Amino acid sequence: MDYRNILTICPYCGAGCGLYLQVLDGEIVGVMPDKEHPVSQGKLCIKGWNAAAFVHHPDRLTTPLIREGDSFREASWDEALGLVADRLTHIRDTYGPDALGFLVSAKCTNEENYLAQKLARAVFKTNNVDHCARL
Amino acid sequence: MAGLAAAFGSGAMTNSTPEFSQHTRCFLITGSNTTETHSLIASHVLKAKERGATVVVIDPREVQIGRLADLYLRPRPGTDVAWLNGLMYVIITEELADQEFIETRTEGFEEMWRVVQGYPPERVEEITGIPAEDLRAAARMYAQNKPAAILYAMGITQHTTGTDNVKSIANLAMLTGNLGVPGGGVNPLRGQNNVQGACDVGGLPNVYPGYQAVTSPEAKAKFEAAWGVEGLPDRVGLSVVEMVNAAGEGRLRGFFVMGENPLLSDPDIHHARECLEKLEFLAVQDIFMTETAQLAHVVLPAASFAEKDGTFTATDRRIQRVRKAVDPPGQAKADWEILCMLAQRLGAAGFDFASPAEVMDEIARVTPSYGGVTYERLDREGSLQWPVPSADHPGTPYLHREKFTRGRGRFHAIEFQEAAELPDEEYPFILTTGRIMFQYHTGTMTRRSPKLEQEAPEPYVEMNPEDAARIGLDGARRVRVISRRGEIEIAVRLTERIRPGVVFIPFHYAEAAANVLTHAALDPVAKIPEYKVCAVRVEPVAESET
Ligand code: SF4
């Protein structure tokens, strides 16, 4: 039996409360507040207490998918990324960089958002980069 | 956050959440359902209240935090600039302004006063419906209990006049010298957990990481050198709403979407679907099959927050570590890994990172306000609030201490303008939309969390009982809400929380997305769609129809 508490941050709102994910044999079994956290000070709201409820949900996407007609078929990473790379490159080469757009995400980490905007700007040469949550 | 950047030179929350319970003596809360959307920030307000702080809430909808208010005002929606100017009128004419702060730290006071002169409380009452005496009382409470903090959220920014609203809020805080002090400030509460960080690291069409303008030749040269590339684009790109429209017009042909569901968060959902369906290629990277992913040509399975390392930046500029607890399901991978793999497929250099810690090292090199951030420091110190320019800098709990980022704080002279769409005979109600506590943004995560789904299982519209009687609801449980753009059928809840003439729909639900109805007029500067105000008609649905 392997039990660990992993200190992390609530994924729900900008308050940024601290919490521990309780992990038993590779599965999250609970959430605990972080007493030392300067904002949440050992408390969480109902969303924080349920922060991990969707993580092991059966609807999670588990494999790359490629459209075929009206449905999707499973694909390997190699095939899916190859297709993304080819199609984006083709559109840029045919219509110019500003025919491409990139949405980054307020749910992703700083590192991921940084890489996504770097990909748009440095590789595809477009500033069409935004996210939905400035809204 | 264009409004704050224009006033102060920096667009972020000026102060820190823990200061509210420690220092703040008066809160002015507006356009923020704080108790429900930022509960643990509200708990600092609660603690302050217990030690005697005053709370003023100004919101068209009776929000839960209104229950703690010493004074609670309900203006007509879309009239924020008018009551903000009214508060300033009272503060200036009753000589409650901070003269020394105005003289030594700001500019533009005279121009601002020339406009604000036109907003005596009696005129403001005519525009907003706030009784003149209540407005005077609110102005005195805010000006006389220092430090005073203004807290606001999307209720303020989601208007065609959003940027004006924010500039007016900045005016009010400068007028009373409530900047550069612990417990004061202008505090936009960001909705989703990492909006602040996504903006900080360049997830915007006009700036590189650290808000360095893409139009600046120096910034361009700097990033070309840092990234080892040539010819970075120097024109401002399209915002999300503009990208969706450009897709509809065939100007945007390929769209790469990471962790967002733009279909459901776009203000005009029918239009958004039509536009996205025209794309030549749509790739979506997400943890669930969202409404947007269903339209994609390729869907890439991503890892959730519990399955990866990284950092989030909280609304008070607090950079904190996210830590991997479990492996992602099946073949899913972290977004940072997918992006690196994709870049390598494209033959691009500069994406061979072995870990998010290495990505942060690069962010720190190119982003002055993150200059001193490393995983090692975050592990040791818990969190760092930017700006943290160097390895020996402790971080910055509150901004603008001795001077503003732009030097002097700038007052803006702002006249009140009516919202883009007003109620009329055919569409007599004002519809406002917003968040409720148990569901989060488009609901992709919360609606798959059984406890959260139980708390708020069904979409509904809130309506005042007086209005219900007027439209002849007569016990019907469902209504049709109709705007110029579309209609939805939805359950109705009668409540005194909402003022007559106004109806409210939370926007988390795909089956009755409030965004079908709302208005895509854009704030000309911030390009935030006007979600908060649009005109609708409400009709009862007979039981036999349902
Ligand atoms: S626990 Fe609640 S208040 Fe804290 S970050 Fe999560 S959602 Fe926000």
PDB file of N, CA, C and O in Angstrom, chain B residues 19-68:
ATOM      1  N   GLU B  19      -4.302  40.539   3.140  1.00  0.00           N
ATOM      2  CA  GLU B  19      -4.371  41.899   3.694  1.00  0.00           C
ATOM      3  C   GLU B  19      -5.800  42.291   4.053  1.00  0.00           C
ATOM      4  O   GLU B  19      -6.015  43.146   4.914  1.00  0.00           O
ATOM      5  N   PHE B  20      -6.783  41.683   3.375  1.00  0.00           N
ATOM      6  CA  PHE B  20      -8.171  42.076   3.629  1.00  0.00           C
ATOM      7  C   PHE B  20      -8.551  41.798   5.079  1.00  0.00           C
ATOM      8  O   PHE B  20      -9.169  42.625   5.734  1.00  0.00           O
ATOM      9  N   SER B  21      -8.167  40.606   5.570  1.00  0.00           N
ATOM     10  CA  SER B  21      -8.521  40.319   6.956  1.00  0.00           C
ATOM     11  C   SER B  21      -7.612  41.068   7.929  1.00  0.00           C
ATOM     12  O   SER B  21      -8.020  41.430   9.019  1.00  0.00           O
ATOM     13  N   GLN B  22      -6.371  41.347   7.504  1.00  0.00           N
ATOM     14  CA  GLN B  22      -5.433  41.994   8.428  1.00  0.00           C
ATOM     15  C   GLN B  22      -5.618  43.511   8.517  1.00  0.00           C
ATOM     16  O   GLN B  22      -5.524  44.076   9.599  1.00  0.00           O
ATOM     17  N   HIS B  23      -5.802  44.184   7.384  1.00  0.00           N
ATOM     18  CA  HIS B  23      -5.697  45.653   7.380  1.00  0.00           C
ATOM     19  C   HIS B  23      -6.941  46.424   6.969  1.00  0.00           C
ATOM     20  O   HIS B  23      -7.127  47.560   7.390  1.00  0.00           O
ATOM     21  N   THR B  24      -7.752  45.862   6.055  1.00  0.00           N
ATOM     22  CA  THR B  24      -8.797  46.668   5.408  1.00  0.00           C
ATOM     23  C   THR B  24      -9.859  47.133   6.406  1.00  0.00           C
ATOM     24  O   THR B  24     -10.334  46.349   7.228  1.00  0.00           O
ATOM     25  N   ARG B  25     -10.249  48.414   6.320  1.00  0.00           N
ATOM     26  CA  ARG B  25     -11.281  48.940   7.224  1.00  0.00           C
ATOM     27  C   ARG B  25     -12.606  49.189   6.519  1.00  0.00           C
ATOM     28  O   ARG B  25     -13.632  49.357   7.173  1.00  0.00           O
ATOM     29  N   CYS B  26     -12.566  49.251   5.184  1.00  0.00           N
ATOM     30  CA  CYS B  26     -13.832  49.364   4.446  1.00  0.00           C
ATOM     31  C   CYS B  26     -13.704  48.612   3.125  1.00  0.00           C
ATOM     32  O   CYS B  26     -12.661  48.683   2.471  1.00  0.00           O
ATOM     33  N   PHE B  27     -14.745  47.867   2.759  1.00  0.00           N
ATOM     34  CA  PHE B  27     -14.785  47.185   1.467  1.00  0.00           C
ATOM     35  C   PHE B  27     -15.880  47.800   0.609  1.00  0.00           C
ATOM     36  O   PHE B  27     -16.977  48.046   1.101  1.00  0.00           O
ATOM     37  N   LEU B  28     -15.565  48.038  -0.651  1.00  0.00           N
ATOM     38  CA  LEU B  28     -16.608  48.387  -1.613  1.00  0.00           C
ATOM     39  C   LEU B  28     -16.601  47.241  -2.629  1.00  0.00           C
ATOM     40  O   LEU B  28     -15.625  47.039  -3.352  1.00  0.00           O
ATOM     41  N   ILE B  29     -17.676  46.464  -2.622  1.00  0.00           N
ATOM     42  CA  ILE B  29     -17.724  45.257  -3.460  1.00  0.00           C
ATOM     43  C   ILE B  29     -18.765  45.461  -4.546  1.00  0.00           C
ATOM     44  O   ILE B  29     -19.913  45.786  -4.251  1.00  0.00           O
ATOM     45  N   THR B  30     -18.363  45.291  -5.792  1.00  0.00           N
ATOM     46  CA  THR B  30     -19.304  45.540  -6.891  1.00  0.00           C
ATOM     47  C   THR B  30     -19.088  44.568  -8.045  1.00  0.00           C
ATOM     48  O   THR B  30     -17.958  44.218  -8.355  1.00  0.00           O
ATOM     49  N   GLY B  31     -20.196  44.115  -8.623  1.00  0.00           N
ATOM     50  CA  GLY B  31     -20.086  43.217  -9.771  1.00  0.00           C
ATOM     51  C   GLY B  31     -19.363  41.934  -9.434  1.00  0.00           C
ATOM     52  O   GLY B  31     -18.766  41.297 -10.285  1.00  0.00           O
ATOM     53  N   SER B  32     -19.400  41.548  -8.180  1.00  0.00           N
ATOM     54  CA  SER B  32     -18.733  40.314  -7.775  1.00  0.00           C
ATOM     55  C   SER B  32     -19.613  39.586  -6.790  1.00  0.00           C
ATOM     56  O   SER B  32     -19.984  40.118  -5.751  1.00  0.00           O
ATOM     57  N   ASN B  33     -19.933  38.360  -7.131  1.00  0.00           N
ATOM     58  CA  ASN B  33     -20.716  37.536  -6.243  1.00  0.00           C
ATOM     59  C   ASN B  33     -19.733  36.803  -5.340  1.00  0.00           C
ATOM     60  O   ASN B  33     -19.653  35.580  -5.343  1.00  0.00           O
ATOM     61  N   THR B  34     -18.942  37.582  -4.589  1.00  0.00           N
ATOM     62  CA  THR B  34     -17.737  37.058  -3.940  1.00  0.00           C
ATOM     63  C   THR B  34     -17.970  35.805  -3.104  1.00  0.00           C
ATOM     64  O   THR B  34     -17.199  34.856  -3.176  1.00  0.00           O
ATOM     65  N   THR B  35     -19.046  35.806  -2.318  1.00  0.00           N
ATOM     66  CA  THR B  35     -19.267  34.661  -1.437  1.00  0.00           C
ATOM     67  C   THR B  35     -19.382  33.376  -2.247  1.00  0.00           C
ATOM     68  O   THR B  35     -18.922  32.326  -1.843  1.00  0.00           O
ATOM     69  N   GLU B  36     -20.030  33.471  -3.418  1.00  0.00           N
ATOM     70  CA  GLU B  36     -20.240  32.258  -4.200  1.00  0.00           C
ATOM     71  C   GLU B  36     -19.093  31.942  -5.144  1.00  0.00           C
ATOM     72  O   GLU B  36     -18.788  30.781  -5.374  1.00  0.00           O
ATOM     73  N   THR B  37     -18.446  32.954  -5.713  1.00  0.00           N
ATOM     74  CA  THR B  37     -17.424  32.652  -6.712  1.00  0.00           C
ATOM     75  C   THR B  37     -16.014  32.639  -6.156  1.00  0.00           C
ATOM     76  O   THR B  37     -15.154  31.965  -6.690  1.00  0.00           O
ATOM     77  N   HIS B  38     -15.754  33.378  -5.114  1.00  0.00           N
ATOM     78  CA  HIS B  38     -14.421  33.392  -4.503  1.00  0.00           C
ATOM     79  C   HIS B  38     -14.600  33.247  -2.993  1.00  0.00           C
ATOM     80  O   HIS B  38     -14.262  34.146  -2.219  1.00  0.00           O
ATOM     81  N   SER B  39     -15.110  32.092  -2.574  1.00  0.00           N
ATOM     82  CA  SER B  39     -15.532  31.926  -1.182  1.00  0.00           C
ATOM     83  C   SER B  39     -14.434  32.239  -0.188  1.00  0.00           C
ATOM     84  O   SER B  39     -14.669  32.819   0.857  1.00  0.00           O
ATOM     85  N   LEU B  40     -13.216  31.798  -0.505  1.00  0.00           N
ATOM     86  CA  LEU B  40     -12.164  31.958   0.489  1.00  0.00           C
ATOM     87  C   LEU B  40     -11.588  33.372   0.486  1.00  0.00           C
ATOM     88  O   LEU B  40     -10.881  33.753   1.413  1.00  0.00           O
ATOM     89  N   ILE B  41     -11.901  34.167  -0.528  1.00  0.00           N
ATOM     90  CA  ILE B  41     -11.585  35.601  -0.450  1.00  0.00           C
ATOM     91  C   ILE B  41     -12.664  36.252   0.407  1.00  0.00           C
ATOM     92  O   ILE B  41     -12.379  37.068   1.295  1.00  0.00           O
ATOM     93  N   ALA B  42     -13.907  35.821   0.200  1.00  0.00           N
ATOM     94  CA  ALA B  42     -15.001  36.339   1.025  1.00  0.00           C
ATOM     95  C   ALA B  42     -14.755  36.061   2.502  1.00  0.00           C
ATOM     96  O   ALA B  42     -15.123  36.861   3.355  1.00  0.00           O
ATOM     97  N   SER B  43     -14.093  34.948   2.820  1.00  0.00           N
ATOM     98  CA  SER B  43     -13.901  34.658   4.241  1.00  0.00           C
ATOM     99  C   SER B  43     -12.912  35.639   4.886  1.00  0.00           C
ATOM    100  O   SER B  43     -12.988  35.895   6.081  1.00  0.00           O
ATOM    101  N   HIS B  44     -12.019  36.232   4.076  1.00  0.00           N
ATOM    102  CA  HIS B  44     -11.164  37.296   4.630  1.00  0.00           C
ATOM    103  C   HIS B  44     -11.985  38.571   4.875  1.00  0.00           C
ATOM    104  O   HIS B  44     -11.720  39.308   5.825  1.00  0.00           O
ATOM    105  N   VAL B  45     -12.975  38.808   4.023  1.00  0.00           N
ATOM    106  CA  VAL B  45     -13.861  39.960   4.232  1.00  0.00           C
ATOM    107  C   VAL B  45     -14.663  39.748   5.517  1.00  0.00           C
ATOM    108  O   VAL B  45     -14.812  40.648   6.342  1.00  0.00           O
ATOM    109  N   LEU B  46     -15.123  38.519   5.691  1.00  0.00           N
ATOM    110  CA  LEU B  46     -15.898  38.164   6.880  1.00  0.00           C
ATOM    111  C   LEU B  46     -15.099  38.399   8.159  1.00  0.00           C
ATOM    112  O   LEU B  46     -15.578  38.969   9.133  1.00  0.00           O
ATOM    113  N   LYS B  47     -13.836  37.964   8.119  1.00  0.00           N
ATOM    114  CA  LYS B  47     -12.969  38.155   9.295  1.00  0.00           C
ATOM    115  C   LYS B  47     -12.775  39.634   9.594  1.00  0.00           C
ATOM    116  O   LYS B  47     -12.775  40.051  10.750  1.00  0.00           O
ATOM    117  N   ALA B  48     -12.597  40.428   8.536  1.00  0.00           N
ATOM    118  CA  ALA B  48     -12.419  41.872   8.718  1.00  0.00           C
ATOM    119  C   ALA B  48     -13.667  42.472   9.343  1.00  0.00           C
ATOM    120  O   ALA B  48     -13.608  43.322  10.232  1.00  0.00           O
ATOM    121  N   LYS B  49     -14.798  42.001   8.878  1.00  0.00           N
ATOM    122  CA  LYS B  49     -16.090  42.480   9.372  1.00  0.00           C
ATOM    123  C   LYS B  49     -16.219  42.190  10.877  1.00  0.00           C
ATOM    124  O   LYS B  49     -16.702  43.018  11.640  1.00  0.00           O
ATOM    125  N   GLU B  50     -15.743  41.007  11.271  1.00  0.00           N
ATOM    126  CA  GLU B  50     -15.806  40.649  12.692  1.00  0.00           C
ATOM    127  C   GLU B  50     -14.985  41.591  13.566  1.00  0.00           C
ATOM    128  O   GLU B  50     -15.318  41.821  14.711  1.00  0.00           O
ATOM    129  N   ARG B  51     -13.886  42.138  12.984  1.00  0.00           N
ATOM    130  CA  ARG B  51     -13.135  43.094  13.800  1.00  0.00           C
ATOM    131  C   ARG B  51     -13.565  44.538  13.523  1.00  0.00           C
ATOM    132  O   ARG B  51     -12.878  45.485  13.866  1.00  0.00           O
ATOM    133  N   GLY B  52     -14.721  44.705  12.862  1.00  0.00           N
ATOM    134  CA  GLY B  52     -15.309  46.036  12.772  1.00  0.00           C
ATOM    135  C   GLY B  52     -15.217  46.742  11.439  1.00  0.00           C
ATOM    136  O   GLY B  52     -15.595  47.903  11.336  1.00  0.00           O
ATOM    137  N   ALA B  53     -14.704  46.091  10.399  1.00  0.00           N
ATOM    138  CA  ALA B  53     -14.635  46.745   9.088  1.00  0.00           C
ATOM    139  C   ALA B  53     -16.039  46.944   8.510  1.00  0.00           C
ATOM    140  O   ALA B  53     -16.961  46.196   8.826  1.00  0.00           O
ATOM    141  N   THR B  54     -16.171  47.968   7.678  1.00  0.00           N
ATOM    142  CA  THR B  54     -17.446  48.307   7.056  1.00  0.00           C
ATOM    143  C   THR B  54     -17.511  47.682   5.660  1.00  0.00           C
ATOM    144  O   THR B  54     -16.506  47.653   4.952  1.00  0.00           O
ATOM    145  N   VAL B  55     -18.685  47.194   5.270  1.00  0.00           N
ATOM    146  CA  VAL B  55     -18.827  46.584   3.945  1.00  0.00           C
ATOM    147  C   VAL B  55     -19.947  47.288   3.166  1.00  0.00           C
ATOM    148  O   VAL B  55     -21.077  47.360   3.637  1.00  0.00           O
ATOM    149  N   VAL B  56     -19.596  47.825   2.003  1.00  0.00           N
ATOM    150  CA  VAL B  56     -20.584  48.437   1.118  1.00  0.00           C
ATOM    151  C   VAL B  56     -20.674  47.568  -0.131  1.00  0.00           C
ATOM    152  O   VAL B  56     -19.659  47.290  -0.768  1.00  0.00           O
ATOM    153  N   VAL B  57     -21.880  47.094  -0.461  1.00  0.00           N
ATOM    154  CA  VAL B  57     -22.059  46.285  -1.666  1.00  0.00           C
ATOM    155  C   VAL B  57     -22.945  47.062  -2.639  1.00  0.00           C
ATOM    156  O   VAL B  57     -23.986  47.583  -2.247  1.00  0.00           O
ATOM    157  N   ILE B  58     -22.484  47.185  -3.873  1.00  0.00           N
ATOM    158  CA  ILE B  58     -23.277  47.871  -4.893  1.00  0.00           C
ATOM    159  C   ILE B  58     -23.421  46.909  -6.059  1.00  0.00           C
ATOM    160  O   ILE B  58     -22.457  46.606  -6.758  1.00  0.00           O
ATOM    161  N   ASP B  59     -24.616  46.337  -6.234  1.00  0.00           N
ATOM    162  CA  ASP B  59     -24.815  45.294  -7.235  1.00  0.00           C
ATOM    163  C   ASP B  59     -26.288  45.227  -7.600  1.00  0.00           C
ATOM    164  O   ASP B  59     -27.123  45.247  -6.717  1.00  0.00           O
ATOM    165  N   PRO B  60     -26.598  45.125  -8.895  1.00  0.00           N
ATOM    166  CA  PRO B  60     -28.003  45.068  -9.289  1.00  0.00           C
ATOM    167  C   PRO B  60     -28.701  43.813  -8.767  1.00  0.00           C
ATOM    168  O   PRO B  60     -29.892  43.820  -8.501  1.00  0.00           O
ATOM    169  N   ARG B  61     -27.948  42.731  -8.626  1.00  0.00           N
ATOM    170  CA  ARG B  61     -28.525  41.484  -8.184  1.00  0.00           C
ATOM    171  C   ARG B  61     -28.243  41.355  -6.704  1.00  0.00           C
ATOM    172  O   ARG B  61     -27.185  41.725  -6.236  1.00  0.00           O
ATOM    173  N   GLU B  62     -29.205  40.808  -5.951  1.00  0.00           N
ATOM    174  CA  GLU B  62     -28.916  40.664  -4.528  1.00  0.00           C
ATOM    175  C   GLU B  62     -27.975  39.502  -4.347  1.00  0.00           C
ATOM    176  O   GLU B  62     -28.356  38.346  -4.332  1.00  0.00           O
ATOM    177  N   VAL B  63     -26.677  39.793  -4.247  1.00  0.00           N
ATOM    178  CA  VAL B  63     -25.677  38.758  -4.108  1.00  0.00           C
ATOM    179  C   VAL B  63     -25.544  38.403  -2.639  1.00  0.00           C
ATOM    180  O   VAL B  63     -25.816  39.219  -1.768  1.00  0.00           O
ATOM    181  N   GLN B  64     -25.100  37.157  -2.390  1.00  0.00           N
ATOM    182  CA  GLN B  64     -25.024  36.681  -1.011  1.00  0.00           C
ATOM    183  C   GLN B  64     -24.185  37.586  -0.117  1.00  0.00           C
ATOM    184  O   GLN B  64     -24.508  37.793   1.040  1.00  0.00           O
ATOM    185  N   ILE B  65     -23.093  38.133  -0.683  1.00  0.00           N
ATOM    186  CA  ILE B  65     -22.222  38.958   0.146  1.00  0.00           C
ATOM    187  C   ILE B  65     -22.970  40.209   0.623  1.00  0.00           C
ATOM    188  O   ILE B  65     -22.611  40.818   1.621  1.00  0.00           O
ATOM    189  N   GLY B  66     -24.060  40.554  -0.076  1.00  0.00           N
ATOM    190  CA  GLY B  66     -24.907  41.657   0.356  1.00  0.00           C
ATOM    191  C   GLY B  66     -25.431  41.482   1.769  1.00  0.00           C
ATOM    192  O   GLY B  66     -25.710  42.444   2.474  1.00  0.00           O
ATOM    193  N   ARG B  67     -25.542  40.204   2.208  1.00  0.00           N
ATOM    194  CA  ARG B  67     -26.029  39.954   3.559  1.00  0.00           C
ATOM    195  C   ARG B  67     -25.100  40.475   4.635  1.00  0.00           C
ATOM    196  O   ARG B  67     -25.518  40.724   5.749  1.00  0.00           O
ATOM    197  N   LEU B  68     -23.806  40.584   4.328  1.00  0.00           N
ATOM    198  CA  LEU B  68     -22.902  41.142   5.333  1.00  0.00           C
ATOM    199  C   LEU B  68     -22.805  42.641   5.221  1.00  0.00           C
ATOM    200  O   LEU B  68     -22.083  43.272   5.969  1.00  0.00           O
TER     201      LEU B  68
END
